[in-house]
Coordinates of C-alpha atoms and ligand atoms in Angstrom, one line a residue:
M1 CA 35.3 88.9 177.6
K2 CA 32.4 89.6 180.2
Y3 CA 29.1 87.8 179.2
L4 CA 25.7 87.5 180.8
V5 CA 23.9 84.2 180.4
A6 CA 20.1 84.5 180.9
G7 CA 18.6 81.1 181.6
A8 CA 21.9 80.0 182.9
A9 CA 20.5 77.4 185.2
G10 CA 18.6 75.6 182.5
F11 CA 19.8 72.6 180.7
I12 CA 21.4 74.3 177.9
G13 CA 22.1 77.5 179.7
S14 CA 24.3 75.6 182.2
H15 CA 26.4 73.7 179.7
L16 CA 27.0 77.2 177.8
C17 CA 28.1 78.8 181.1
E18 CA 30.7 75.9 181.7
R19 CA 32.0 76.3 178.2
L20 CA 32.4 80.2 178.3
V21 CA 34.3 79.9 181.7
E22 CA 36.4 76.9 180.2
Q23 CA 37.4 79.6 177.4
G24 CA 38.5 82.0 179.9
H25 CA 35.7 84.5 179.8
E26 CA 33.8 85.9 182.9
V27 CA 30.4 85.0 183.1
A28 CA 27.2 86.3 185.1
G29 CA 24.5 83.8 184.9
V30 CA 20.9 85.3 185.3
D31 CA 17.9 82.9 186.2
N32 CA 14.6 83.1 188.1
F33 CA 14.5 79.4 188.4
I34 CA 11.2 78.9 187.0
T35 CA 12.2 75.7 185.0
G36 CA 15.9 75.7 185.8
D37 CA 17.9 74.4 188.9
R38 CA 20.7 76.1 190.7
R39 CA 22.3 72.6 191.0
N40 CA 22.9 72.5 187.3
L41 CA 25.6 75.0 188.0
A42 CA 27.2 73.2 191.0
S43 CA 30.7 72.7 188.9
L44 CA 30.9 76.4 188.7
E45 CA 30.0 77.2 192.4
G46 CA 32.7 79.4 194.0
H47 CA 34.7 79.7 190.5
A48 CA 36.3 83.1 190.4
R49 CA 35.2 84.1 186.8
F50 CA 31.3 82.9 187.5
R51 CA 28.6 84.3 189.5
L52 CA 24.7 83.6 189.5
V53 CA 22.2 86.2 190.0
E54 CA 18.6 85.5 190.8
H55 CA 16.5 87.8 188.7
D56 CA 13.5 87.6 186.5
V57 CA 14.3 89.1 183.2
I58 CA 10.8 90.5 182.5
E59 CA 12.0 93.2 185.1
P60 CA 14.9 95.5 183.7
L61 CA 18.4 94.8 184.7
Q62 CA 20.8 97.0 186.2
W63 CA 24.5 96.3 185.3
A64 CA 27.6 98.1 186.4
G65 CA 30.9 98.2 184.6
R66 CA 31.7 96.4 181.2
L67 CA 29.5 93.9 179.5
D68 CA 30.8 92.4 176.2
G69 CA 28.2 90.0 175.2
I70 CA 24.5 88.5 176.2
Y71 CA 23.2 85.2 175.5
N72 CA 19.5 85.1 176.0
L73 CA 18.2 81.4 176.7
A74 CA 15.7 82.4 179.4
S75 CA 12.4 80.8 178.4
P76 CA 10.5 77.6 179.6
A77 CA 11.2 75.4 176.8
S78 CA 9.6 72.0 177.1
P79 CA 6.0 71.8 176.0
K80 CA 4.7 70.6 179.4
D81 CA 6.6 73.8 181.0
Y82 CA 5.2 76.3 178.7
L83 CA 1.8 74.9 178.7
E84 CA 1.9 75.1 182.5
H85 CA 3.3 78.9 182.3
P86 CA 1.8 80.4 179.0
I87 CA 1.8 83.9 180.3
E88 CA 5.4 83.9 181.8
T89 CA 6.7 82.2 178.6
L90 CA 5.0 85.0 176.4
R91 CA 6.5 87.6 178.8
V92 CA 9.9 86.3 178.8
G93 CA 10.0 86.2 175.0
S94 CA 8.7 89.6 174.7
E95 CA 9.4 92.0 177.6
G96 CA 12.5 89.8 178.7
T97 CA 14.1 89.9 175.3
R98 CA 13.5 93.7 174.9
N99 CA 15.1 94.3 178.5
L100 CA 18.0 92.3 177.5
L101 CA 18.4 94.2 174.1
E102 CA 18.2 97.5 176.0
L103 CA 21.1 96.3 178.3
A104 CA 23.0 95.4 175.1
L105 CA 22.3 98.7 173.5
R106 CA 23.6 100.7 176.6
H107 CA 26.7 98.6 177.0
G108 CA 27.6 98.0 173.4
A109 CA 27.3 94.4 173.9
R110 CA 26.6 91.8 171.4
F111 CA 23.3 89.9 171.8
L112 CA 22.5 86.4 170.9
L113 CA 18.8 85.0 170.9
A114 CA 18.2 81.3 171.6
S115 CA 15.3 81.0 169.0
T116 CA 13.6 77.6 168.0
S117 CA 12.4 75.5 165.2
E118 CA 9.1 76.1 166.6
C119 CA 9.1 79.3 164.5
Y120 CA 8.5 76.9 161.6
G121 CA 5.4 75.7 163.6
D122 CA 4.0 72.5 161.8
P123 CA 6.2 72.8 158.8
L124 CA 5.1 72.5 155.2
E125 CA 8.6 72.5 153.8
H126 CA 10.9 69.9 154.5
P127 CA 13.8 69.9 155.6
Q128 CA 13.5 73.5 157.1
V129 CA 15.6 76.1 155.5
E130 CA 16.1 79.7 157.4
T131 CA 14.1 81.3 154.5
Y132 CA 11.0 79.3 155.2
W133 CA 8.4 81.7 157.1
G134 CA 6.5 78.8 159.0
N135 CA 3.0 77.3 159.5
V136 CA 2.3 78.4 163.4
N137 CA -1.3 78.4 164.5
P138 CA -1.2 81.7 166.4
V139 CA -4.0 80.8 168.8
G140 CA -3.3 77.2 169.6
P141 CA -1.8 75.7 172.7
R142 CA 1.6 76.1 171.5
S143 CA 1.2 79.6 170.3
C144 CA 2.5 81.0 173.8
Y145 CA 5.9 79.5 172.9
D146 CA 5.8 80.0 169.2
E147 CA 4.7 83.4 168.9
S148 CA 6.7 84.5 172.0
K149 CA 9.9 83.3 170.0
R150 CA 8.7 84.9 166.6
Y151 CA 8.2 88.1 168.5
A152 CA 11.6 87.7 170.0
E153 CA 13.2 87.4 166.7
A154 CA 11.2 90.4 165.4
V155 CA 12.6 92.5 168.2
T156 CA 15.8 91.4 168.0
M157 CA 16.1 92.3 164.2
A158 CA 14.4 95.6 165.2
Y159 CA 17.1 96.5 167.6
H160 CA 19.7 95.6 165.1
R161 CA 18.2 97.5 162.2
K162 CA 17.3 100.6 164.3
H163 CA 20.0 100.9 166.7
G164 CA 22.8 98.7 165.2
V165 CA 23.0 96.3 168.1
R166 CA 25.2 93.3 166.9
T167 CA 22.8 90.6 167.2
N168 CA 22.6 86.8 166.2
I169 CA 19.6 84.6 166.0
A170 CA 20.1 80.7 166.6
R171 CA 17.1 78.6 165.6
I172 CA 17.9 75.7 167.6
F173 CA 16.3 72.3 167.0
N174 CA 15.6 69.4 169.5
T175 CA 18.5 69.2 171.7
Y176 CA 19.2 66.5 174.4
G177 CA 21.9 65.7 177.0
P178 CA 22.7 65.5 180.7
R179 CA 20.8 68.1 182.9
M180 CA 17.4 67.9 181.2
K181 CA 14.9 67.5 183.7
L182 CA 13.6 63.8 184.2
D183 CA 10.0 65.0 184.5
D184 CA 10.0 67.8 182.0
G185 CA 7.7 65.7 179.5
R186 CA 10.3 65.9 176.5
I187 CA 10.9 63.0 174.6
V188 CA 14.2 62.2 175.8
P189 CA 14.0 62.5 179.4
A190 CA 10.5 60.8 179.2
F191 CA 11.7 57.8 177.0
V192 CA 15.0 57.3 178.9
D193 CA 13.2 57.4 182.3
Q194 CA 10.6 54.9 181.4
A195 CA 12.9 52.3 179.5
L196 CA 15.3 52.5 182.7
R197 CA 12.4 52.0 185.0
K198 CA 10.9 49.4 182.7
R199 CA 7.5 51.4 182.6
P200 CA 5.4 51.6 179.5
M201 CA 7.0 54.1 176.6
T202 CA 4.4 56.9 176.0
V203 CA 4.3 57.2 172.3
Y204 CA 1.9 60.0 171.2
G205 CA 0.0 59.6 168.0
D206 CA 1.1 56.5 165.9
G207 CA 4.8 57.6 166.4
S208 CA 5.2 58.4 162.9
Q209 CA 6.0 62.1 163.4
T210 CA 9.7 62.7 163.2
R211 CA 12.4 64.7 165.1
S212 CA 16.1 65.3 164.6
F213 CA 18.2 65.1 167.8
C214 CA 21.2 67.1 168.6
Y215 CA 23.6 66.3 171.4
V216 CA 24.1 69.6 173.9
S217 CA 28.0 69.8 173.3
D218 CA 27.5 70.2 169.6
L219 CA 24.8 73.0 170.0
V220 CA 26.8 74.8 172.4
E221 CA 29.8 74.9 170.1
G222 CA 27.2 76.2 167.4
L223 CA 26.0 78.8 169.6
T224 CA 29.5 80.2 170.5
R225 CA 30.5 80.3 167.0
L226 CA 27.4 82.1 165.8
A227 CA 27.8 84.5 168.6
E228 CA 31.4 85.5 167.1
S229 CA 29.8 85.8 163.6
D230 CA 28.5 88.7 161.8
E231 CA 25.4 86.9 160.6
R232 CA 22.2 88.8 161.8
D233 CA 19.6 86.6 160.0
P234 CA 18.5 83.4 161.7
V235 CA 20.8 80.3 161.6
N236 CA 19.6 76.8 162.2
L237 CA 21.4 74.8 164.8
G238 CA 20.5 71.1 165.0
N239 CA 21.4 67.9 163.8
P240 CA 19.9 66.7 160.5
A241 CA 19.9 62.9 161.5
E242 CA 15.9 62.5 161.4
M243 CA 13.9 59.6 163.0
T244 CA 10.4 58.7 163.7
V245 CA 9.2 59.1 167.3
L246 CA 8.5 55.2 167.3
A247 CA 12.0 54.2 166.2
F248 CA 13.5 56.6 168.6
A249 CA 11.4 54.6 171.4
E250 CA 12.6 51.3 170.1
K251 CA 16.3 52.8 170.0
I252 CA 16.2 53.9 173.6
R253 CA 14.5 50.7 174.8
A254 CA 17.3 48.6 173.2
M255 CA 20.2 50.7 174.5
A256 CA 18.7 50.4 177.8
G257 CA 18.2 46.6 177.4
S258 CA 14.7 47.2 178.8
S259 CA 11.4 45.2 178.4
S260 CA 9.3 48.4 178.5
E261 CA 6.0 48.1 176.4
I262 CA 5.1 50.8 173.9
E263 CA 1.9 52.4 175.0
Y264 CA 0.0 54.7 172.3
H265 CA -1.4 57.9 173.7
P266 CA -3.3 60.8 171.8
L267 CA -1.2 63.0 169.6
P268 CA -1.3 66.5 171.4
Q269 CA -2.8 69.3 169.3
D270 CA -0.4 70.7 166.7
D271 CA 2.4 68.4 167.5
P272 CA 4.7 69.2 164.4
Q273 CA 4.6 66.1 161.9
R274 CA 8.0 66.5 160.7
R275 CA 11.2 68.3 161.8
K276 CA 14.6 68.3 160.3
P277 CA 16.9 71.3 160.1
D278 CA 19.0 72.4 156.9
I279 CA 22.1 73.1 158.2
A280 CA 23.8 74.4 155.0
K281 CA 24.0 77.8 156.3
A282 CA 25.6 77.0 159.7
R283 CA 28.2 74.9 157.8
R284 CA 29.0 77.6 155.3
L285 CA 29.2 80.6 157.6
L286 CA 30.4 79.0 160.9
G287 CA 32.2 75.8 159.7
W288 CA 30.0 74.1 162.3
Q289 CA 28.2 70.7 162.1
P290 CA 27.3 68.1 164.9
E291 CA 30.2 65.7 165.7
V292 CA 28.4 63.6 168.4
G293 CA 26.4 60.5 166.9
L294 CA 23.1 59.5 168.3
E295 CA 24.3 56.6 170.2
D296 CA 27.3 58.1 171.7
G297 CA 25.0 61.0 172.8
L298 CA 22.3 58.8 174.3
R299 CA 24.6 56.7 176.1
R300 CA 26.2 59.8 177.9
T301 CA 22.5 60.9 178.5
M302 CA 21.4 57.6 179.9
E303 CA 24.3 57.4 182.1
Y304 CA 23.3 60.8 183.7
F305 CA 19.7 59.8 184.2
R306 CA 20.8 56.5 185.7
T307 CA 22.8 58.3 188.3
K308 CA 19.9 60.5 189.0
L309 CA 17.4 57.7 189.4
R310 CA 19.8 55.8 191.8
A311 CA 20.2 58.9 193.8
G312 CA 16.4 58.8 194.2
Ligands
LIG1 P1 15.3 75.0 180.3 O1 13.8 75.2 180.9 O2 16.2 73.8 180.8 O3 16.1 76.5 180.6 C1 15.5 77.7 180.4 C2 15.8 78.5 181.7 O4 15.5 79.9 181.6 C3 15.6 78.0 183.3 O5 16.8 77.8 183.9 C4 14.6 78.9 183.5 O6 14.5 79.2 184.9 C5 15.1 80.2 182.9 N1 14.2 81.4 182.8 C6 12.8 81.2 182.1 N2 12.0 82.5 182.3 C7 13.1 83.2 182.9 C8 12.8 84.5 183.2 N3 11.7 85.2 183.0 N4 13.9 85.1 183.8 C9 15.2 84.5 184.0 N5 15.4 83.1 183.7 C10 14.2 82.5 183.1 O7 15.3 74.9 178.7 P2 16.6 74.6 177.8 O8 16.1 73.3 177.0 O9 17.8 74.7 178.4 O10 16.4 75.9 176.7 C11 17.1 76.9 176.6 C12 16.6 77.9 175.5 O11 17.0 77.3 174.3 C13 15.2 78.2 175.7 O12 15.0 79.6 175.2 C14 14.6 77.5 174.7 O13 13.6 77.9 174.0 C15 15.9 77.3 173.6 N6 15.7 76.0 173.0 C16 15.9 74.9 173.2 C17 15.6 73.8 172.6 C18 15.9 72.3 173.1 O14 15.7 71.3 172.6 N7 16.3 72.2 174.5 C19 15.2 73.9 171.3 C20 14.8 75.0 170.7 C21 15.1 76.2 171.5
LIG2 N1 6.5 62.3 172.5 C1 6.2 61.3 172.7 N2 6.0 60.7 173.9 C2 6.5 61.4 175.1 C3 7.0 62.9 174.8 C4 7.0 63.3 173.6 O1 5.8 60.6 171.6 O2 6.3 60.8 176.2 C5 6.6 63.1 171.1 C6 5.9 64.3 171.0 O3 4.5 64.0 170.7 C7 6.7 64.9 169.7 C8 8.2 64.4 169.9 O4 7.8 63.4 170.8 O5 6.0 64.4 168.6 C9 8.9 65.4 170.6 O6 8.4 65.9 171.6 P1 9.2 66.9 172.8 O7 8.2 67.4 173.7 O8 10.5 66.4 173.2 O9 9.6 68.3 171.9 P2 8.9 69.0 170.9 O10 9.8 68.7 169.5 O11 7.3 68.6 170.4 O12 8.8 70.5 171.1

């Protein structure tokens, strides 16, 4: 199959490209490098079935020849990144997603949208089931990301309903692993970096808010299975093992054998209090569930960051 992966040079995108090439597919990675890094794709450089195209998907794409499927992962994803690039984030979710849907329509290609648990906002239902409509502040600082993704879901459904495009929507919950940026501000790189360098660990609020962490290889497996399915409505992909932010800090500190102090900082506005995916739908439809436990995933991630830090 011939795939286009938008957001290929990012954390998840680079792992997805590797997986698709391993499976024997031909892949064109597209990225404008706003938050990604071409070094994430070093293992595919010069590969006969892979090429990387520098392009901003808010501009229409020209594509000659066959195209079987599109994965749309293009978007700043960490709160630090999307707060720094709010307009770009809104444009890539809206104009970028529509451009890629047009491309899918013209080529009869399948289309998968990487959506997010942020569509549930600060959820009033727990755990989050796909049928929950969410609790999103439409004008708060996170709205540039949340509303961009909610629009992206809406336009994806519209292209399916109006034009019959074979679409899928993955609602991805917090995912971690090698190739996250050390300084992207998300909890895993922040805490691992701080623990390894014996710096204070910056817990926001009192640390009682929860998240559920999925290792990247599990997520990629879920994405590829979903892209082959005929499910059009959103499907949660994440690991339901939920823990508080404070317990997570303590876990990373212990695994790193670190003496870092816990340092409390103000909770960012609209930071969701609880988040845990209900993955019954993914289990039933895709036969998918996460396989990598937290310790195992964190060990692999810490190894990656250790090497990065050693390399300066
Ligand atoms: P990332 O920032 O590492 O990757 C995103 C990639 O998209 C980057 O390489 C960036 O340069 C590229 N990009 C952004 N705007 C673009 C544009 N206009 N044109 C072309 N490329 C563009 O983030 P990630 O964590 O790998 O996330 C990938 C996708 O998964 C995102 O859409 C994100 O919203 C979604 N997601 C991720 C998580 C997570 O926990 N990592 C959770 C929910 C959803
Ligand atoms: N967090 C924290 N300290 C940090 C970074 C994040 O306490 O240095 C908290 C943040 O407030 C949130 C959780 O960790 O409650 C997850 O944050 P992240 O930015 O990774 O992703 P989010 O799930 O908020 O999009």
